[in-house]
Coordinates of N, CA, C and O and ligand atoms in Angstrom, one line a residue:
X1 N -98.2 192.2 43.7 CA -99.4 193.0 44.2 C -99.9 192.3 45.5 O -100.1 191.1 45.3
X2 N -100.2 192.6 46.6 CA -100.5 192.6 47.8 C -101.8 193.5 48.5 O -102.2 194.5 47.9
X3 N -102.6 192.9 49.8 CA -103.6 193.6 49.9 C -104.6 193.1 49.1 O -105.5 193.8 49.6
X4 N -105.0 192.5 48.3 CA -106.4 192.8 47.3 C -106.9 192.2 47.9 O -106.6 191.3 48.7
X5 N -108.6 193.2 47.5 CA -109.9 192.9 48.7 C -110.7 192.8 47.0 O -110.5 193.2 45.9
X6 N -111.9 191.9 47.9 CA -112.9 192.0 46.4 C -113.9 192.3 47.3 O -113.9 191.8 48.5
X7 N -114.9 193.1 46.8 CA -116.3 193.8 47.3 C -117.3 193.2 46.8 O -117.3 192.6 45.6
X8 N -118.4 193.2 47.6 CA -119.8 192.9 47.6 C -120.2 191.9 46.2 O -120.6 190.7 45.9
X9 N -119.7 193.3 45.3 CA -120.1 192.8 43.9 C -119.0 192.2 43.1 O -118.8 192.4 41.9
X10 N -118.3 191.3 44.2 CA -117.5 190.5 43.0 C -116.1 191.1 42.4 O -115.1 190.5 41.9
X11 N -116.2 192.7 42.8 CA -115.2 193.9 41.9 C -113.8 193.6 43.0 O -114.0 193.5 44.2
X12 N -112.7 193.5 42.6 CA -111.5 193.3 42.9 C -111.3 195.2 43.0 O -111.9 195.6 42.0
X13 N -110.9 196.4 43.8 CA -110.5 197.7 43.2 C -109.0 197.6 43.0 O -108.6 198.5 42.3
X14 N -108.1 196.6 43.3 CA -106.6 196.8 42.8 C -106.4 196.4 41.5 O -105.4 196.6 40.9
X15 N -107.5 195.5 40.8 CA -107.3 195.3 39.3 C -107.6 196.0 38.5 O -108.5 196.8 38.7
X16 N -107.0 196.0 37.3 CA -108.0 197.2 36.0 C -108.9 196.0 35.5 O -108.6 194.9 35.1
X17 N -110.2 196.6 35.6 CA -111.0 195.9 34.6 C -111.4 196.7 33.3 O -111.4 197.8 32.8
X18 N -111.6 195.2 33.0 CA -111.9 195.2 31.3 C -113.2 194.6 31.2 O -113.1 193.3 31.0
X19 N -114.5 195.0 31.2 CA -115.6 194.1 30.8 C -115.5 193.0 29.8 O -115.0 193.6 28.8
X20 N -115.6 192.1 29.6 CA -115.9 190.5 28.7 C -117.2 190.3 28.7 O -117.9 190.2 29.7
X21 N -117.6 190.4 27.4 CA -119.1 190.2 27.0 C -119.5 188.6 27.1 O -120.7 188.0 27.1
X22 N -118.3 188.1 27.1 CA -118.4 186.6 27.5 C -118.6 186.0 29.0 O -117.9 185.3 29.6
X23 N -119.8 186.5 29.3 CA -120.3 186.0 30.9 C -121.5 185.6 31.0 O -122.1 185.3 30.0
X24 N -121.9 185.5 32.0 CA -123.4 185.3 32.7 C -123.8 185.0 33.6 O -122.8 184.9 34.4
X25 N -125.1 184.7 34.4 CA -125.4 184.2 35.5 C -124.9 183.1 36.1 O -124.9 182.2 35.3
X26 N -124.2 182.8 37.3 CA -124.7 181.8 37.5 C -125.6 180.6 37.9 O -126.5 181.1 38.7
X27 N -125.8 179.4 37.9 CA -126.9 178.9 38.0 C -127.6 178.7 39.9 O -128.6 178.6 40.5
X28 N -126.1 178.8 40.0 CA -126.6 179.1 41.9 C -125.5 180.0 42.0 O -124.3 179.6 42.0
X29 N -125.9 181.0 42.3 CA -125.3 182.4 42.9 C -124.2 182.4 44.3 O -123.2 183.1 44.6
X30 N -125.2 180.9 45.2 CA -124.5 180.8 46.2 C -123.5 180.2 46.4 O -122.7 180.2 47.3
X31 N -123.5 179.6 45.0 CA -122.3 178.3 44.9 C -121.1 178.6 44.4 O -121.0 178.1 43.2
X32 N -120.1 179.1 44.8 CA -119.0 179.5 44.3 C -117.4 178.6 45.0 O -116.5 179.1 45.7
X33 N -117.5 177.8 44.7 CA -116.5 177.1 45.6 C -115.2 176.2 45.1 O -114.6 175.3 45.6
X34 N -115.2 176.8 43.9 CA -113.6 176.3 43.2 C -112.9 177.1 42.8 O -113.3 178.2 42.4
X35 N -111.3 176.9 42.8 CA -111.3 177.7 41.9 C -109.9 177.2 41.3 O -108.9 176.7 41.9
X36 N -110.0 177.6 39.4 CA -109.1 177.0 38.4 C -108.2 178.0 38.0 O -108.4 179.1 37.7
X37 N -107.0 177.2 38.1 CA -105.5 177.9 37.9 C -105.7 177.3 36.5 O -106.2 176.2 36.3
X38 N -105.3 178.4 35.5 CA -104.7 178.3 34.2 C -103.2 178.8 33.5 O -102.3 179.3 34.2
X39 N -103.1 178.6 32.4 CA -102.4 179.4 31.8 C -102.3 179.4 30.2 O -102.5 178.6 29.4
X40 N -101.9 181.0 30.1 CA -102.5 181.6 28.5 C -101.2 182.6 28.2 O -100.6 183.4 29.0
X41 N -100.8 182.2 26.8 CA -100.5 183.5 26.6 C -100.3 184.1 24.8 O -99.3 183.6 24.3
X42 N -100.9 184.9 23.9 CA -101.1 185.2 23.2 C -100.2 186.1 22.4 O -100.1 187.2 23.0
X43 N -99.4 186.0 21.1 CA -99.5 184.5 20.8 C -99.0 183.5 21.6 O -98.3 183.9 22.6
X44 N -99.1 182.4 21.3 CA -98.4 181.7 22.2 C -96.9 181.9 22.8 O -96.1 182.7 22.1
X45 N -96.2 181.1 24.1 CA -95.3 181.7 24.5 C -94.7 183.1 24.4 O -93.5 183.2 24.4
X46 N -95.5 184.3 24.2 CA -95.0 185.6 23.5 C -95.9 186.4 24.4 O -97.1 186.4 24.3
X47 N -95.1 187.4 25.5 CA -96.2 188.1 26.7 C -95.4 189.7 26.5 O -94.4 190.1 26.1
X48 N -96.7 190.3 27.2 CA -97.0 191.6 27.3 C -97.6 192.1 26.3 O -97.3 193.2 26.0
X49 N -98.6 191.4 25.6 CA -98.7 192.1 24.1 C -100.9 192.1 24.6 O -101.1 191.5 25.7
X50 N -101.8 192.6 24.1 CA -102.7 192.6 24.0 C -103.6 191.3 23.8 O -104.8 191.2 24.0
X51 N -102.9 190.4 23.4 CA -103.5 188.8 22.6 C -104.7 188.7 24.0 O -105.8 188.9 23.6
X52 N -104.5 188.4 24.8 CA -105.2 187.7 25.7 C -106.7 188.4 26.1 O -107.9 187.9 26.2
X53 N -106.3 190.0 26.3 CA -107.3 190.9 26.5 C -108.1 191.0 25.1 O -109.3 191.1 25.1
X54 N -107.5 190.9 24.0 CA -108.2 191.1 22.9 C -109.3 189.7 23.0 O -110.5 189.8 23.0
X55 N -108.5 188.3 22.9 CA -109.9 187.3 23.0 C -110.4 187.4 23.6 O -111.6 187.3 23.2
X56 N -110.4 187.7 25.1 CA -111.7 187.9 26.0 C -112.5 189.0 25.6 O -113.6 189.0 25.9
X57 N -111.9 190.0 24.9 CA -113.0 191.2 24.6 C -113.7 191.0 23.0 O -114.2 191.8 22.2
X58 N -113.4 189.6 22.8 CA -113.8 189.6 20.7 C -113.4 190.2 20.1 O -113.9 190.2 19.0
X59 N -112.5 191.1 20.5 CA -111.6 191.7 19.5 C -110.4 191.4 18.7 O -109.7 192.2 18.1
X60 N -110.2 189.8 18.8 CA -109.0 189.4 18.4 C -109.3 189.5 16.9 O -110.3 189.0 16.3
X61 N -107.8 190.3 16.1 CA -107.7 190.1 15.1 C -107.0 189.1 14.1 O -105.8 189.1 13.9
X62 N -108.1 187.9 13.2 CA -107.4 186.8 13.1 C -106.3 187.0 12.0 O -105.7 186.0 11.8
X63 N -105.9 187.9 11.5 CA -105.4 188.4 10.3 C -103.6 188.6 10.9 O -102.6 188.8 10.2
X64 N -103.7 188.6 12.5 CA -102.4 188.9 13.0 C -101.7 188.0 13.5 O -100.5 188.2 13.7
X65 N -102.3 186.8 13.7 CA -101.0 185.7 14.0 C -101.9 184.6 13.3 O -103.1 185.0 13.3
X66 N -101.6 183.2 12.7 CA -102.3 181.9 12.4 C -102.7 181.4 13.1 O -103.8 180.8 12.8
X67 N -102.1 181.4 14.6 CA -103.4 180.9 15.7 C -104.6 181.6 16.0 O -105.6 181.1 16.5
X68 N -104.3 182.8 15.5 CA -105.6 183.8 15.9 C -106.7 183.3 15.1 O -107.8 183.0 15.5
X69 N -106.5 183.1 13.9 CA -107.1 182.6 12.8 C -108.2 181.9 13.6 O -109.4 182.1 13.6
X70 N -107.3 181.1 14.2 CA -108.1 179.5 14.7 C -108.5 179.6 16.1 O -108.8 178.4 16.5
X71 N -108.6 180.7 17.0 CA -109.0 181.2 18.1 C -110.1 182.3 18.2 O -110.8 182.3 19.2
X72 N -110.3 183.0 17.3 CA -110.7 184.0 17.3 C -112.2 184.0 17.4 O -112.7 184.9 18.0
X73 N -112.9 183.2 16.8 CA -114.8 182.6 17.0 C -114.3 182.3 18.1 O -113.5 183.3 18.1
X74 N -114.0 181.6 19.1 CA -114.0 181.2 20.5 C -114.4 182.5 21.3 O -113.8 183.6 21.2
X75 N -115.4 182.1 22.2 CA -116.3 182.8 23.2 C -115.8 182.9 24.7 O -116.6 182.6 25.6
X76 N -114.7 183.3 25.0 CA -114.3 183.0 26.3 C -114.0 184.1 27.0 O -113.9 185.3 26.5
X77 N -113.7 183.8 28.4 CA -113.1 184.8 29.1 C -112.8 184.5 30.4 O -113.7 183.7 30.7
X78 N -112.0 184.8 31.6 CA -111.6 184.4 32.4 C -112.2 185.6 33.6 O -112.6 186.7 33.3
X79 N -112.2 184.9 35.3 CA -112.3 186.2 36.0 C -111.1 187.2 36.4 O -111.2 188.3 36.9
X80 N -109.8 186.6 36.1 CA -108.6 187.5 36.4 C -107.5 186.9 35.5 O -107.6 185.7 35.1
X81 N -106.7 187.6 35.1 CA -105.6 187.6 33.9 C -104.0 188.2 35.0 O -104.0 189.4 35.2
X82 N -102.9 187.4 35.6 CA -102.2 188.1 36.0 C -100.8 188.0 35.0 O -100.3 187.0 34.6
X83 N -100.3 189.3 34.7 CA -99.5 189.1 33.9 C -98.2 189.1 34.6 O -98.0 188.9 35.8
X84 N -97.4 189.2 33.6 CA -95.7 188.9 34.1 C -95.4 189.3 35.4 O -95.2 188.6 36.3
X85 N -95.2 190.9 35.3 CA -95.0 191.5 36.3 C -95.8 191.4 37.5 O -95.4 191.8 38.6
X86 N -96.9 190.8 37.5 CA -98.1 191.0 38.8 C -99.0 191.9 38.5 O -99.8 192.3 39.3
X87 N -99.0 192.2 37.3 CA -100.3 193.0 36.9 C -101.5 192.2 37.0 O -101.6 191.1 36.5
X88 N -102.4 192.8 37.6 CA -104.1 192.0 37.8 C -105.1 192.7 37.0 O -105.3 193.9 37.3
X89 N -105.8 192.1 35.8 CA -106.5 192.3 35.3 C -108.2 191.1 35.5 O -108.3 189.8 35.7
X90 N -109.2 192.0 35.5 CA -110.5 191.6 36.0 C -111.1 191.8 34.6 O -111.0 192.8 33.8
X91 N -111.9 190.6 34.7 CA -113.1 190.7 33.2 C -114.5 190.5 33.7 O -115.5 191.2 33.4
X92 N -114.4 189.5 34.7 CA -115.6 189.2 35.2 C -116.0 189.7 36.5 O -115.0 189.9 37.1
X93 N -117.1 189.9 37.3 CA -117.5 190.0 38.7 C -117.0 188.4 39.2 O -117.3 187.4 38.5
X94 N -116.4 188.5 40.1 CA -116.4 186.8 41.0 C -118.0 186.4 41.2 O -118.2 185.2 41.4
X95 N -119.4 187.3 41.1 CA -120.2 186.8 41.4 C -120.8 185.8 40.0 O -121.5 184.8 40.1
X96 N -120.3 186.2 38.7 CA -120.9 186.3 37.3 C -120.1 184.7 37.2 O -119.4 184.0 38.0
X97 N -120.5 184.5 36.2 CA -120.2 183.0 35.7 C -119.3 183.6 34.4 O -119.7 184.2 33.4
X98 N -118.0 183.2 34.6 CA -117.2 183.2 33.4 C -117.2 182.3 33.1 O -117.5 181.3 33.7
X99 N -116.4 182.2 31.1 CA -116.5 180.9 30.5 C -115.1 180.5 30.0 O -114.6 180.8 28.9
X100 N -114.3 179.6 31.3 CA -112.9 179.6 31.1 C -112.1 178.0 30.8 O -111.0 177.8 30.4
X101 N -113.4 176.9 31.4 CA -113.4 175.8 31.7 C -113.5 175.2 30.8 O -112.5 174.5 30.4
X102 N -115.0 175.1 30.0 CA -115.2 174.6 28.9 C -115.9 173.0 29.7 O -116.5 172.8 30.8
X103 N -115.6 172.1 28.8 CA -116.3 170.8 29.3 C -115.1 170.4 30.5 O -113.8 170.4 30.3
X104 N -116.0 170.0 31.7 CA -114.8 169.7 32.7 C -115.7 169.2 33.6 O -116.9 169.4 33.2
X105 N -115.6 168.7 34.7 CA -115.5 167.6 35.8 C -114.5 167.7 36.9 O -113.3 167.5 36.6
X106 N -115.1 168.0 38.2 CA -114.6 168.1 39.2 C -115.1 167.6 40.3 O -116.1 168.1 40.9
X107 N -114.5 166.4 40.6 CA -115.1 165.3 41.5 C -116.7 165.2 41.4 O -117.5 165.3 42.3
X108 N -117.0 164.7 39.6 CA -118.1 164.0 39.4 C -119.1 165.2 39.4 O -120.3 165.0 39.1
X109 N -118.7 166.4 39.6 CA -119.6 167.8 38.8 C -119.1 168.3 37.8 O -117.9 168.6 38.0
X110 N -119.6 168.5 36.5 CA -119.4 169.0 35.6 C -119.8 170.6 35.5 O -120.0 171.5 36.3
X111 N -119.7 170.6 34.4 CA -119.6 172.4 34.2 C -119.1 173.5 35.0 O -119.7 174.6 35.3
X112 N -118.0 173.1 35.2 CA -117.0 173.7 36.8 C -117.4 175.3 35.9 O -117.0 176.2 36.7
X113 N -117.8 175.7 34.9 CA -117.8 177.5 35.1 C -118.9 178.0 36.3 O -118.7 179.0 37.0
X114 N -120.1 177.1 36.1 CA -120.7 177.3 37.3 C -120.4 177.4 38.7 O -121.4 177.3 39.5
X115 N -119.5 177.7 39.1 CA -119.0 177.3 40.4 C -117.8 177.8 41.2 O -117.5 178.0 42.4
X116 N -117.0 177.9 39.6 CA -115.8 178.0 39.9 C -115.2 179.9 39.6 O -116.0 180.7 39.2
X117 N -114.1 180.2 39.8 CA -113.6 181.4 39.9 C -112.2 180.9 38.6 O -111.6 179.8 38.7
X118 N -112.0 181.3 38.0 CA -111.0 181.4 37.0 C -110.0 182.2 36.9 O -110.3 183.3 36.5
X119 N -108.7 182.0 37.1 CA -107.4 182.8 36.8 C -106.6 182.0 36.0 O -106.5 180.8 35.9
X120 N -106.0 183.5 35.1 CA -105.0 183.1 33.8 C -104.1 183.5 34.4 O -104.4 184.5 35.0
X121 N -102.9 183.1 34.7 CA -101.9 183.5 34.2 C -101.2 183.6 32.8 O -101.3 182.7 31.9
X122 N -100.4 185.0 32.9 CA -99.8 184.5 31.6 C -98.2 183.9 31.4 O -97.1 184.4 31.7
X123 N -98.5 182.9 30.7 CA -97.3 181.8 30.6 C -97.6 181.0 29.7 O -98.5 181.1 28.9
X124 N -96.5 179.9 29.9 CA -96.8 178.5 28.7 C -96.6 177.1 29.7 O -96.4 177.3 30.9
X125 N -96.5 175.8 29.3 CA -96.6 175.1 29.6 C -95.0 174.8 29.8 O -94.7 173.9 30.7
X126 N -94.2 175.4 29.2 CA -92.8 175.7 29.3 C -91.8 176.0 29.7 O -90.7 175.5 29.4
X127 N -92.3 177.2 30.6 CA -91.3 177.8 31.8 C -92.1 178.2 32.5 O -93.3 178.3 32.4
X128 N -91.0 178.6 33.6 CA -91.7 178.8 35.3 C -92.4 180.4 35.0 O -92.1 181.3 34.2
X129 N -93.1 180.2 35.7 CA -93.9 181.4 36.4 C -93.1 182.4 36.8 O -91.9 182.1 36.8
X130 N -93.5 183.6 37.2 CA -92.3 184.9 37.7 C -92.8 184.9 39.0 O -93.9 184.6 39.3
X131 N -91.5 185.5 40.0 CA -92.3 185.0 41.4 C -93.5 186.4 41.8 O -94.2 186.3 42.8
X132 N -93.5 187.5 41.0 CA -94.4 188.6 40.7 C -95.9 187.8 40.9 O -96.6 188.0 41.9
X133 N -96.1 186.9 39.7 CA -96.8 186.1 39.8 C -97.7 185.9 40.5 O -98.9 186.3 40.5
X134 N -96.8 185.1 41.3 CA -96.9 184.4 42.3 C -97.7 185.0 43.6 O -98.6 184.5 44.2
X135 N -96.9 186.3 43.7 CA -97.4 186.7 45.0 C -98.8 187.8 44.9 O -99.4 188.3 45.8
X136 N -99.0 188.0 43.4 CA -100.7 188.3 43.2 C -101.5 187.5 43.5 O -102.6 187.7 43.9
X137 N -100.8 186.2 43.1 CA -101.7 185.0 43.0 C -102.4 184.9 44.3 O -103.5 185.1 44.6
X138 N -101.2 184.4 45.3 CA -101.2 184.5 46.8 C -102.1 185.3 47.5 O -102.6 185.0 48.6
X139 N -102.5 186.8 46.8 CA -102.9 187.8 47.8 C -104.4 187.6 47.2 O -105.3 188.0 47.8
X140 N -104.4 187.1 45.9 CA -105.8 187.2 44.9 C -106.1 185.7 46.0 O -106.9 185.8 46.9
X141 N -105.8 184.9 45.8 CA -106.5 183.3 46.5 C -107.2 184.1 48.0 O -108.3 183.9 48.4
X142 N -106.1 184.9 48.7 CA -106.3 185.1 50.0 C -107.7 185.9 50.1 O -108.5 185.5 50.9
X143 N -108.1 187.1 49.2 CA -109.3 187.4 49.1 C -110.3 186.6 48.8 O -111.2 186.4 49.6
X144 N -110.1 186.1 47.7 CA -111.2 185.1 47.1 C -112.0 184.2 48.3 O -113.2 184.0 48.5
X145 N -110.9 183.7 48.9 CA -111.5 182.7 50.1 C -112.1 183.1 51.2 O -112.6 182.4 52.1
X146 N -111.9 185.0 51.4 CA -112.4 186.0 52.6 C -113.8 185.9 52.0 O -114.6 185.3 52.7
X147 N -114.0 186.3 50.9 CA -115.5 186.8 50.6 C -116.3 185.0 50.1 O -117.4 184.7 50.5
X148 N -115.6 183.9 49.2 CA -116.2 183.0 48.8 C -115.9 181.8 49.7 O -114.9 181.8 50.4
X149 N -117.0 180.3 49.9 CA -116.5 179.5 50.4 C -115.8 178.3 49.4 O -116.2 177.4 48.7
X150 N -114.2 178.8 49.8 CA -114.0 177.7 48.4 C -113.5 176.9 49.0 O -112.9 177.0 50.1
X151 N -113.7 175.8 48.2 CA -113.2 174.1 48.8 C -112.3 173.5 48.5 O -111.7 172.6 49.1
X152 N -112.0 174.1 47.1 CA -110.4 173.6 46.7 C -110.0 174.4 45.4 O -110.7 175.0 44.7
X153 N -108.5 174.3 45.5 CA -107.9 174.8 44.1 C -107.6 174.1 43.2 O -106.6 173.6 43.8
X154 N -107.7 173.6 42.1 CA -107.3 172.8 41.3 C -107.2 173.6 39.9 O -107.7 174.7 39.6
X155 N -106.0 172.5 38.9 CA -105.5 173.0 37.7 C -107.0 172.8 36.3 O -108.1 172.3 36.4
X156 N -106.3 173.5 35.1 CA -108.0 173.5 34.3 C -107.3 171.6 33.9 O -108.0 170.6 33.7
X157 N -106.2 171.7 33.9 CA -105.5 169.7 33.2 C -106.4 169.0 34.2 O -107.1 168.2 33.7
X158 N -106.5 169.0 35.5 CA -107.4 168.4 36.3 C -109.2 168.0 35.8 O -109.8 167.0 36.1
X159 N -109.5 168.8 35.3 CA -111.0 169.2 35.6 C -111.4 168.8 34.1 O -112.5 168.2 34.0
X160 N -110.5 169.0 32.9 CA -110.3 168.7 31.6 C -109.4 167.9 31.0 O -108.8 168.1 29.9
X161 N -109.2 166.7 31.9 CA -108.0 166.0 31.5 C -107.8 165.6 29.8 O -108.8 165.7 29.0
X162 N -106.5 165.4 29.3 CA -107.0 164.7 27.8 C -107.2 166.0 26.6 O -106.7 166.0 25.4
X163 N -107.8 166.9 27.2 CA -108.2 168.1 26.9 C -107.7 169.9 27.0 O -108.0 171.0 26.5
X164 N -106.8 169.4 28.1 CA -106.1 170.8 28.7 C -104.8 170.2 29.5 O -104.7 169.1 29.9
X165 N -104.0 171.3 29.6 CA -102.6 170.7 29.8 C -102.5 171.9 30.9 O -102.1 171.6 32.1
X166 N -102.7 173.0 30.7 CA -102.6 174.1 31.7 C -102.8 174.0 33.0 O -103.3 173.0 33.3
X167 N -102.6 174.6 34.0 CA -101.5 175.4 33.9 C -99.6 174.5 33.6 O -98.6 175.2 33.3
X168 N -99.6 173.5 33.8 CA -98.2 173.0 33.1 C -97.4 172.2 34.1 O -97.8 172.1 35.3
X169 N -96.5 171.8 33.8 CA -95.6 171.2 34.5 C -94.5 172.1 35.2 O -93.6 171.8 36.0
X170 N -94.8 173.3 34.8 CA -94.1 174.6 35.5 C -94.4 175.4 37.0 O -93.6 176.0 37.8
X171 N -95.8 175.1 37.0 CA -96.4 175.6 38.2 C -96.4 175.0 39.6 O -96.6 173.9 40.1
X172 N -96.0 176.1 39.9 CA -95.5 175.6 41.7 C -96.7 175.7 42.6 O -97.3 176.8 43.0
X173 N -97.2 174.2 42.8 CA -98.6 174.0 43.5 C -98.3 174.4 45.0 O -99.2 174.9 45.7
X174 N -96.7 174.1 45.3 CA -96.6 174.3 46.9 C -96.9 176.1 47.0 O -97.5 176.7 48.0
X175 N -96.5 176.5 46.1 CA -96.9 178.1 46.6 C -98.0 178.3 46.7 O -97.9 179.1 47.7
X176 N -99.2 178.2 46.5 CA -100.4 178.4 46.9 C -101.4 176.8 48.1 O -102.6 176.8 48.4
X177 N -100.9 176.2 48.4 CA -101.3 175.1 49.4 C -101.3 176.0 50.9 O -100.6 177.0 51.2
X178 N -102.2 175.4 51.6 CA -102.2 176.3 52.4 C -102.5 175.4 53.7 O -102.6 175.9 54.8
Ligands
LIG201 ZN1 -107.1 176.8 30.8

């Protein structure tokens, strides 16, 4: 996917959104200046299926896989989800505070949701990325940095070391360095 603009309010229009009840203010509106590469995919290593859209919307049913079990009270959500193909999915406004980070630290600031812009991809820690991917990713960074001032990209393993392994040993940093 190519071209993506995000408007005034944060709204991407080449993505489908999905509202996530899992948001909020953030604490400075002006401050938007990171942003965290992830990776998810529900169940694990297993894509195209609803898992990911369902936790961000609390509708995961824990009754359908054993991790769900043990995911499913978790309160989260991301600002963009790109799937296999390059599909872009939006939960949050870029302007809203999503909750994707968790406890984390980024050069000595903590609570990087405050701050930061969040993308899932969907993957594992296991294999590469699709180059589909990739080039949403590319055109999604390229907007993000037209409308926000961001200062750097970094992984959620960075920000949550010890704690997060994502986006993996798979992800190709040189593709988005600029
Ligand atoms: Zn993550």
């Amino acid at each position: 996917m190519q071209n993506i603009q995000i408007n005034s309010d944060g709204i991407c229009s080449e993505a489908k959104f999905i509202a996530s009840p899992n948001i909020d203010a953030r604490p400075n509106a002006e401050d938007i200046s990171l942003i965290v590469i992830h990776n998810i995919s529900l169940p694990p290593k297993q894509y195209g299926g609803n898992g990911v859209i369902d936790l961000f919307s609390n509708q995961l049913n824990p009754d359908e896989h054993p991790y769900y079990a043990e995911i499913a009270p978790l309160k989260v959500s991301s600002h963009f989800f790109i799937r296999r193909d390059g599909e872009l999915i939006q939960f949050a406004s870029c302007n809203d505070r999503a909750w994707h980070a968790g406890a984390s630290n980024w050069q000595g600031r903590e609570r990087c949701n405050d701050f930061s812009i969040g993308i899932e991809l969907e993957g594992s820690d296991f294999e590469a990325f699709e180059p589909m991917q990739y080039e949403t990713l590319e055109s999604l960074i390229t907007s993000i940095k037209t409308r926000y001032p961001i200062e750097a990209i970094t992984g959620h393993s960075d920000i949550s070391p010890g704690r997060k392994t994502d986006p993996g040993p798979y992800f190709n940093w040189s593709r988005i360095k600029t």
